[in-house]
Amino acid sequence: MATTKLWTVEQLEREGPPDGRWELIDGELVEMSPAGRAASKLAALITYLLLSVVRPRGLGEVYSADAGFVLFPDRRIVRVPDVAFVRAERLVALDEEGFLHLAPDLAVEVRSPTDRSPDVLAKIDMYLVADVRLVWLVEPRPQTVTAYAPGQEPRLLGAGDLLAGGEVVPGFAVPVEDLFR
């Protein structure tokens, strides 16, 4: 469901949305469905695993599914990844209040049963246009992760593959099957 009133990022930061979870897409508030059990559990696990690498090394900050990212300075867009990571050096000049006015370095989307493929792929495309360096689409069924990076073909990872942060999250690596145990 979308609202009929057009919103600005500033209005959304100041007033907050109606009850529920929302993203702002070109000025329209679009309600987000709650995550399913498997998707929520996977997002929590990925958050934990990222934090276990990021915090001890001082790499940056990890955000859960309630952090809003203003992806473009000139568009009315606030997206909410299921999990996100931002490198420390990019956080220095940011205000602690309000949304993060930047694209994350890593955005993770965990597919829920109610997520429509065209919407998920459009969100991933938007992340890549906004210069997100790495996007992971985690699919509880069929227990795969697809890794997207600008200018590269998507990489489908399954059992026997390693999900790695590469240059985006150095030191992060987990066997894909460990996510789905």
Coordinates of N, CA and C in Angstrom, one line a residue:
M1 N 0.8 -1.2 0.0 CA 0.0 0.0 0.0 C 0.9 1.2 0.0
A2 N 0.6 2.2 -0.8 CA 1.3 3.5 -0.9 C 0.4 4.6 -0.4
T3 N 0.9 5.7 0.1 CA 0.1 6.8 0.5 C -0.1 7.7 -0.7
T4 N -1.1 8.6 -0.6 CA -1.4 9.5 -1.7 C -0.6 10.8 -1.6
K5 N -0.3 11.2 -0.3 CA 0.4 12.4 -0.1 C 1.9 12.2 -0.4
L6 N 2.5 13.2 -1.1 CA 3.9 13.1 -1.4 C 4.7 13.7 -0.2
W7 N 5.7 13.0 0.2 CA 6.6 13.3 1.3 C 7.9 13.7 0.8
T8 N 8.6 14.5 1.6 CA 10.0 14.8 1.4 C 10.8 14.0 2.5
V9 N 12.1 13.9 2.3 CA 12.9 13.2 3.2 C 12.9 13.9 4.6
E10 N 13.0 15.3 4.5 CA 13.0 16.1 5.7 C 11.7 15.9 6.5
Q11 N 10.5 15.9 5.8 CA 9.2 15.7 6.5 C 9.2 14.3 7.2
L12 N 9.7 13.3 6.5 CA 9.7 12.0 7.1 C 10.6 11.9 8.3
E13 N 11.8 12.6 8.2 CA 12.7 12.6 9.4 C 12.0 13.4 10.6
R14 N 11.4 14.5 10.3 CA 10.8 15.3 11.3 C 9.5 14.8 11.9
E15 N 8.6 14.3 11.0 CA 7.3 13.9 11.5 C 7.2 12.4 11.7
G16 N 8.0 11.6 11.0 CA 7.8 10.2 11.1 C 6.7 9.7 10.3
P17 N 6.7 8.5 9.8 CA 5.6 8.0 9.0 C 4.4 7.6 9.9
P18 N 3.3 7.2 9.2 CA 2.2 6.6 10.0 C 2.7 5.3 10.6
D19 N 1.9 4.7 11.5 CA 2.3 3.5 12.1 C 2.6 2.4 11.1
G20 N 3.6 1.6 11.4 CA 4.0 0.6 10.5 C 5.4 0.8 10.0
R21 N 5.9 0.0 9.1 CA 7.2 0.1 8.5 C 7.1 0.6 7.1
W22 N 7.8 1.7 6.7 CA 7.7 2.3 5.4 C 9.0 2.6 4.8
E23 N 9.0 2.7 3.5 CA 10.1 3.2 2.7 C 9.6 4.4 1.9
L24 N 10.4 5.3 1.6 CA 10.0 6.5 0.7 C 10.6 6.3 -0.7
I25 N 9.8 6.2 -1.7 CA 10.2 6.0 -3.0 C 9.6 7.1 -3.9
D26 N 10.5 7.9 -4.3 CA 10.1 9.1 -5.2 C 9.0 9.9 -4.6
G27 N 9.1 10.1 -3.2 CA 8.1 10.9 -2.5 C 6.9 10.1 -2.0
E28 N 6.7 8.9 -2.4 CA 5.6 8.1 -1.9 C 6.0 7.2 -0.8
L29 N 5.2 7.2 0.3 CA 5.5 6.2 1.3 C 4.9 4.8 0.9
V30 N 5.8 3.8 0.9 CA 5.3 2.5 0.6 C 5.5 1.6 1.8
E31 N 4.4 1.0 2.2 CA 4.5 0.2 3.4 C 5.2 -1.1 3.2
M32 N 6.0 -1.5 4.1 CA 6.8 -2.8 4.1 C 6.1 -3.8 4.9
S33 N 5.9 -5.0 4.4 CA 5.4 -6.1 5.1 C 6.3 -6.6 6.2
P34 N 5.9 -7.1 7.3 CA 6.8 -7.7 8.3 C 7.5 -8.8 7.7
A35 N 8.7 -9.1 8.2 CA 9.5 -10.2 7.7 C 8.9 -11.5 8.2
G36 N 9.0 -12.6 7.4 CA 8.7 -13.9 7.9 C 9.7 -14.4 8.9
R37 N 9.3 -15.5 9.5 CA 10.2 -16.1 10.5 C 11.6 -16.4 10.0
A38 N 11.7 -17.1 8.9 CA 13.0 -17.5 8.4 C 13.8 -16.3 8.0
A39 N 13.2 -15.3 7.4 CA 13.9 -14.1 6.9 C 14.4 -13.3 8.1
S40 N 13.5 -13.1 9.1 CA 13.9 -12.4 10.3 C 15.1 -13.1 11.0
K41 N 15.0 -14.4 11.2 CA 16.1 -15.2 11.8 C 17.4 -15.0 11.0
L42 N 17.4 -15.1 9.7 CA 18.5 -14.9 8.9 C 19.1 -13.5 9.0
A43 N 18.3 -12.5 9.0 CA 18.8 -11.1 9.1 C 19.5 -10.9 10.5
A44 N 18.9 -11.5 11.5 CA 19.5 -11.4 12.8 C 20.9 -12.1 12.9
L45 N 21.0 -13.2 12.3 CA 22.2 -14.0 12.2 C 23.3 -13.2 11.4
I46 N 22.9 -12.7 10.3 CA 23.8 -12.0 9.4 C 24.3 -10.7 10.2
T47 N 23.4 -10.0 10.9 CA 23.8 -8.9 11.7 C 24.8 -9.3 12.7
Y48 N 24.6 -10.3 13.4 CA 25.5 -10.9 14.4 C 26.9 -11.2 13.8
L49 N 26.8 -12.0 12.7 CA 28.1 -12.4 12.1 C 28.9 -11.2 11.6
L50 N 28.2 -10.2 11.0 CA 28.9 -9.0 10.6 C 29.5 -8.2 11.8
L51 N 28.7 -8.1 12.8 CA 29.2 -7.3 14.0 C 30.4 -8.0 14.6
S52 N 30.5 -9.3 14.6 CA 31.6 -10.1 15.2 C 32.9 -9.8 14.4
V53 N 32.8 -9.3 13.2 CA 34.0 -9.0 12.4 C 34.2 -7.5 12.4
V54 N 33.2 -6.7 12.3 CA 33.3 -5.3 12.1 C 33.7 -4.6 13.4
R55 N 33.1 -4.9 14.5 CA 33.3 -4.2 15.8 C 34.8 -4.3 16.3
P56 N 35.3 -5.6 16.4 CA 36.6 -5.7 16.9 C 37.7 -5.1 16.1
R57 N 37.4 -4.9 14.8 CA 38.4 -4.3 13.9 C 38.2 -2.9 13.6
G58 N 37.1 -2.3 14.2 CA 36.8 -0.9 14.0 C 36.5 -0.5 12.6
L59 N 35.9 -1.5 11.8 CA 35.7 -1.2 10.4 C 34.6 -0.2 10.1
G60 N 33.6 -0.1 11.0 CA 32.5 0.8 10.7 C 31.3 0.4 11.6
E61 N 30.1 0.5 11.0 CA 28.9 0.2 11.8 C 28.0 -0.7 11.0
V62 N 27.3 -1.5 11.7 CA 26.3 -2.4 11.1 C 24.9 -2.0 11.6
Y63 N 24.0 -2.0 10.7 CA 22.6 -1.5 11.0 C 21.6 -2.6 10.7
S64 N 20.6 -2.6 11.5 CA 19.5 -3.6 11.4 C 18.4 -3.0 10.5
A65 N 17.3 -3.7 10.4 CA 16.2 -3.4 9.5 C 15.3 -2.2 9.8
D66 N 15.8 -1.3 10.7 CA 15.1 -0.1 10.9 C 15.8 1.2 10.7
A67 N 17.0 1.1 10.0 CA 17.8 2.2 9.7 C 17.4 2.7 8.3
G68 N 17.1 4.0 8.1 CA 16.7 4.5 6.8 C 18.0 5.1 6.2
F69 N 18.1 4.8 4.9 CA 19.2 5.4 4.1 C 18.7 6.2 3.0
V70 N 19.1 7.5 3.0 CA 18.8 8.4 1.9 C 19.8 8.2 0.8
L71 N 19.4 7.4 -0.2 CA 20.4 6.9 -1.2 C 20.9 8.0 -2.2
F72 N 20.1 9.0 -2.5 CA 20.4 10.1 -3.4 C 20.1 11.4 -2.8
P73 N 21.1 12.4 -2.9 CA 20.8 13.7 -2.3 C 19.7 14.5 -3.0
D74 N 19.4 14.1 -4.3 CA 18.4 14.9 -5.1 C 17.1 14.2 -5.3
R75 N 16.9 13.1 -4.6 CA 15.6 12.4 -4.8 C 15.0 12.1 -3.5
R76 N 13.7 12.0 -3.5 CA 12.9 11.7 -2.3 C 12.9 10.1 -2.1
I77 N 14.0 9.6 -1.7 CA 14.1 8.1 -1.5 C 14.8 7.8 -0.2
V78 N 14.1 7.0 0.6 CA 14.7 6.4 1.8 C 14.4 4.9 1.7
R79 N 15.5 4.1 1.7 CA 15.4 2.7 1.6 C 15.8 2.1 3.0
V80 N 15.3 0.9 3.3 CA 15.6 0.2 4.5 C 16.1 -1.2 4.3
P81 N 17.4 -1.4 4.2 CA 17.8 -2.8 4.0 C 17.6 -3.6 5.2
D82 N 17.6 -4.9 5.1 CA 17.4 -5.8 6.2 C 18.6 -5.7 7.1
V83 N 19.8 -5.6 6.5 CA 21.0 -5.4 7.2 C 21.9 -4.5 6.3
A84 N 22.7 -3.7 7.0 CA 23.6 -2.8 6.2 C 24.9 -2.5 7.0
F85 N 25.9 -2.2 6.2 CA 27.2 -1.9 6.8 C 27.7 -0.6 6.1
V86 N 28.3 0.3 6.9 CA 28.9 1.5 6.4 C 30.3 1.6 7.0
R87 N 31.3 1.8 6.2 CA 32.7 1.9 6.6 C 32.9 3.1 7.5
A88 N 33.8 3.0 8.5 CA 34.0 4.0 9.5 C 34.4 5.3 9.0
E89 N 35.2 5.4 8.0 CA 35.7 6.7 7.4 C 34.5 7.5 6.8
R90 N 33.5 6.8 6.4 CA 32.3 7.5 5.7 C 31.3 8.0 6.8
L91 N 31.5 7.6 8.0 CA 30.5 8.0 9.1 C 31.0 9.3 9.8
V92 N 32.2 9.7 9.7 CA 32.7 10.8 10.5 C 31.9 12.1 10.4
A93 N 31.4 12.5 9.2 CA 30.7 13.7 9.1 C 29.2 13.6 9.2
L94 N 28.7 12.5 9.5 CA 27.3 12.3 9.6 C 26.7 12.7 10.9
D95 N 25.5 13.2 10.9 CA 24.8 13.6 12.1 C 24.2 12.3 12.7
E96 N 24.2 12.2 14.0 CA 23.7 11.0 14.7 C 22.2 10.9 14.6
E97 N 21.6 12.0 14.4 CA 20.1 12.1 14.4 C 19.6 11.9 12.9
G98 N 18.4 11.4 12.8 CA 17.8 11.3 11.5 C 18.4 10.1 10.7
F99 N 18.1 10.1 9.4 CA 18.5 9.0 8.5 C 20.0 9.1 8.2
L100 N 20.5 8.1 7.6 CA 21.9 8.1 7.1 C 21.8 8.7 5.7
H101 N 22.4 9.8 5.5 CA 22.3 10.4 4.2 C 23.5 9.9 3.3
L102 N 23.5 8.7 3.0 CA 24.5 8.0 2.1 C 24.0 6.6 1.8
A103 N 24.6 6.0 0.8 CA 24.3 4.6 0.5 C 25.2 3.8 1.3
P104 N 24.7 2.7 1.9 CA 25.6 1.8 2.6 C 26.7 1.2 1.7
D105 N 27.7 0.7 2.3 CA 28.8 -0.1 1.5 C 28.3 -1.5 1.2
L106 N 27.5 -2.1 2.1 CA 26.9 -3.4 2.0 C 25.4 -3.3 2.3
A107 N 24.6 -3.7 1.5 CA 23.1 -3.8 1.8 C 22.7 -5.3 1.6
V108 N 22.0 -5.8 2.6 CA 21.6 -7.2 2.6 C 20.0 -7.2 2.6
E109 N 19.5 -7.9 1.6 CA 18.1 -8.1 1.6 C 17.8 -9.6 1.8
V110 N 16.9 -9.9 2.7 CA 16.6 -11.3 3.0 C 15.1 -11.5 2.5
R111 N 14.9 -12.3 1.5 CA 13.6 -12.5 0.9 C 12.6 -13.1 1.9
S112 N 11.5 -12.5 2.1 CA 10.3 -13.0 2.8 C 9.3 -13.6 1.8
P113 N 8.4 -14.5 2.3 CA 7.4 -15.0 1.4 C 6.6 -14.0 0.7
T114 N 6.4 -12.8 1.3 CA 5.5 -11.8 0.7 C 6.3 -10.9 -0.2
D115 N 7.6 -11.0 -0.3 CA 8.4 -10.2 -1.2 C 8.2 -10.6 -2.7
R116 N 7.8 -9.6 -3.5 CA 7.6 -9.9 -5.0 C 9.0 -9.7 -5.7
S117 N 9.3 -10.7 -6.5 CA 10.6 -10.6 -7.2 C 10.9 -9.3 -8.0
P118 N 9.9 -8.7 -8.7 CA 10.2 -7.5 -9.4 C 10.6 -6.3 -8.4
D119 N 9.9 -6.3 -7.2 CA 10.2 -5.3 -6.2 C 11.6 -5.5 -5.6
V120 N 11.9 -6.7 -5.3 CA 13.3 -7.0 -4.8 C 14.4 -6.7 -5.8
L121 N 14.2 -7.0 -7.0 CA 15.2 -6.7 -8.0 C 15.3 -5.2 -8.3
A122 N 14.2 -4.5 -8.2 CA 14.2 -3.1 -8.4 C 15.0 -2.4 -7.3
K123 N 14.8 -2.9 -6.1 CA 15.5 -2.4 -4.9 C 17.0 -2.6 -5.1
I124 N 17.4 -3.8 -5.5 CA 18.8 -4.1 -5.7 C 19.4 -3.2 -6.8
D125 N 18.6 -3.1 -7.9 CA 19.1 -2.1 -9.0 C 19.3 -0.7 -8.4
M126 N 18.4 -0.3 -7.6 CA 18.5 1.1 -7.0 C 19.8 1.2 -6.1
Y127 N 20.0 0.1 -5.3 CA 21.2 0.1 -4.5 C 22.5 0.3 -5.4
L128 N 22.5 -0.5 -6.5 CA 23.7 -0.5 -7.3 C 23.8 0.9 -8.0
V129 N 22.7 1.5 -8.5 CA 22.8 2.8 -9.0 C 23.3 3.9 -8.0
A130 N 22.9 3.6 -6.7 CA 23.3 4.5 -5.7 C 24.8 4.3 -5.2
D131 N 25.5 3.4 -5.9 CA 26.9 3.1 -5.6 C 27.1 2.2 -4.3
V132 N 26.1 1.4 -4.0 CA 26.3 0.4 -2.9 C 27.4 -0.5 -3.5
R133 N 28.4 -0.8 -2.8 CA 29.5 -1.6 -3.3 C 29.2 -3.1 -3.4
L134 N 28.3 -3.6 -2.5 CA 28.0 -5.0 -2.4 C 26.6 -5.2 -1.9
V135 N 25.8 -6.0 -2.6 CA 24.5 -6.3 -2.2 C 24.4 -7.8 -2.1
W136 N 23.8 -8.3 -1.0 CA 23.5 -9.8 -0.9 C 22.0 -10.0 -0.9
L137 N 21.5 -10.8 -1.7 CA 20.1 -11.2 -1.7 C 20.1 -12.7 -1.1
V138 N 19.6 -12.8 0.1 CA 19.6 -14.1 0.8 C 18.2 -14.7 0.6
E139 N 18.2 -15.9 0.2 CA 16.9 -16.6 -0.1 C 16.8 -17.8 0.8
P140 N 15.9 -17.8 1.8 CA 15.7 -18.9 2.7 C 15.4 -20.2 1.9
R141 N 14.6 -20.1 0.8 CA 14.3 -21.2 -0.1 C 14.7 -20.7 -1.4
P142 N 15.7 -21.1 -2.1 CA 16.3 -22.4 -2.0 C 17.7 -22.4 -1.2
Q143 N 17.8 -21.6 -0.2 CA 19.0 -21.6 0.6 C 20.2 -21.1 -0.2
T144 N 20.1 -20.0 -0.8 CA 21.1 -19.4 -1.6 C 21.3 -17.9 -1.3
V145 N 22.5 -17.4 -1.7 CA 22.8 -16.0 -1.6 C 23.3 -15.6 -3.0
T146 N 22.7 -14.5 -3.5 CA 23.2 -13.9 -4.7 C 23.9 -12.6 -4.4
A147 N 25.2 -12.5 -4.8 CA 26.0 -11.3 -4.5 C 26.0 -10.5 -5.8
Y148 N 25.7 -9.2 -5.6 CA 25.7 -8.2 -6.6 C 26.8 -7.2 -6.3
A149 N 27.5 -6.7 -7.4 CA 28.4 -5.6 -7.3 C 28.4 -4.8 -8.5
P150 N 28.6 -3.5 -8.5 CA 28.5 -2.7 -9.7 C 29.4 -3.2 -10.8
G151 N 28.9 -3.3 -12.0 CA 29.7 -3.6 -13.1 C 30.1 -5.1 -13.2
Q152 N 29.5 -5.9 -12.3 CA 29.8 -7.4 -12.4 C 28.6 -8.2 -12.5
E153 N 28.7 -9.4 -13.0 CA 27.6 -10.3 -13.1 C 27.2 -10.8 -11.7
P154 N 26.0 -11.0 -11.4 CA 25.6 -11.5 -10.1 C 26.2 -12.9 -9.9
R155 N 26.6 -13.2 -8.7 CA 27.2 -14.5 -8.3 C 26.2 -15.3 -7.4
L156 N 25.7 -16.4 -7.9 CA 24.8 -17.2 -7.1 C 25.7 -18.2 -6.2
L157 N 25.5 -18.1 -4.9 CA 26.2 -18.9 -4.0 C 25.3 -19.9 -3.3
G158 N 25.7 -21.1 -3.1 CA 24.9 -22.1 -2.4 C 25.8 -23.0 -1.5
A159 N 25.3 -24.1 -1.1 CA 26.0 -25.0 -0.3 C 27.4 -25.3 -0.9
G160 N 28.4 -25.3 -0.1 CA 29.8 -25.5 -0.6 C 30.5 -24.2 -1.0
D161 N 29.8 -23.1 -1.0 CA 30.4 -21.8 -1.4 C 30.6 -21.0 -0.1
L162 N 31.5 -20.0 -0.2 CA 31.8 -19.1 0.9 C 31.3 -17.7 0.6
L163 N 30.5 -17.2 1.5 CA 30.0 -15.8 1.4 C 31.1 -14.9 2.0
A164 N 31.7 -14.1 1.2 CA 32.8 -13.2 1.7 C 32.5 -11.8 1.5
G165 N 33.1 -11.0 2.4 CA 32.9 -9.5 2.3 C 33.9 -8.9 1.4
G166 N 34.9 -9.6 1.0 CA 35.9 -9.0 0.1 C 36.5 -7.7 0.6
E167 N 36.7 -6.8 -0.3 CA 37.3 -5.5 0.0 C 36.2 -4.6 0.8
V168 N 35.0 -5.0 0.7 CA 33.9 -4.2 1.3 C 33.9 -4.4 2.8
V169 N 33.9 -5.7 3.3 CA 34.0 -6.0 4.7 C 35.2 -7.0 4.8
P170 N 36.4 -6.5 4.9 CA 37.6 -7.4 5.0 C 37.5 -8.3 6.2
G171 N 37.8 -9.5 6.0 CA 37.8 -10.5 7.1 C 36.5 -11.2 7.3
F172 N 35.5 -10.8 6.6 CA 34.2 -11.5 6.8 C 34.1 -12.6 5.8
A173 N 33.8 -13.8 6.3 CA 33.6 -15.0 5.4 C 32.8 -16.0 6.2
V174 N 31.8 -16.6 5.6 CA 31.0 -17.6 6.3 C 30.6 -18.6 5.2
P175 N 30.6 -19.9 5.5 CA 30.1 -20.9 4.5 C 28.6 -20.6 4.4
V176 N 28.1 -20.6 3.2 CA 26.7 -20.3 2.9 C 25.8 -21.3 3.7
E177 N 26.1 -22.6 3.7 CA 25.3 -23.6 4.4 C 25.2 -23.2 5.9
D178 N 26.2 -22.6 6.5 CA 26.1 -22.2 7.9 C 25.0 -21.2 8.2
L179 N 24.6 -20.4 7.2 CA 23.5 -19.5 7.4 C 22.1 -20.2 7.5
F180 N 22.0 -21.3 7.0 CA 20.7 -22.0 6.9 C 20.6 -23.2 7.8
R181 N 21.5 -23.4 8.8 CA 21.4 -24.5 9.7 C 20.3 -24.2 10.7

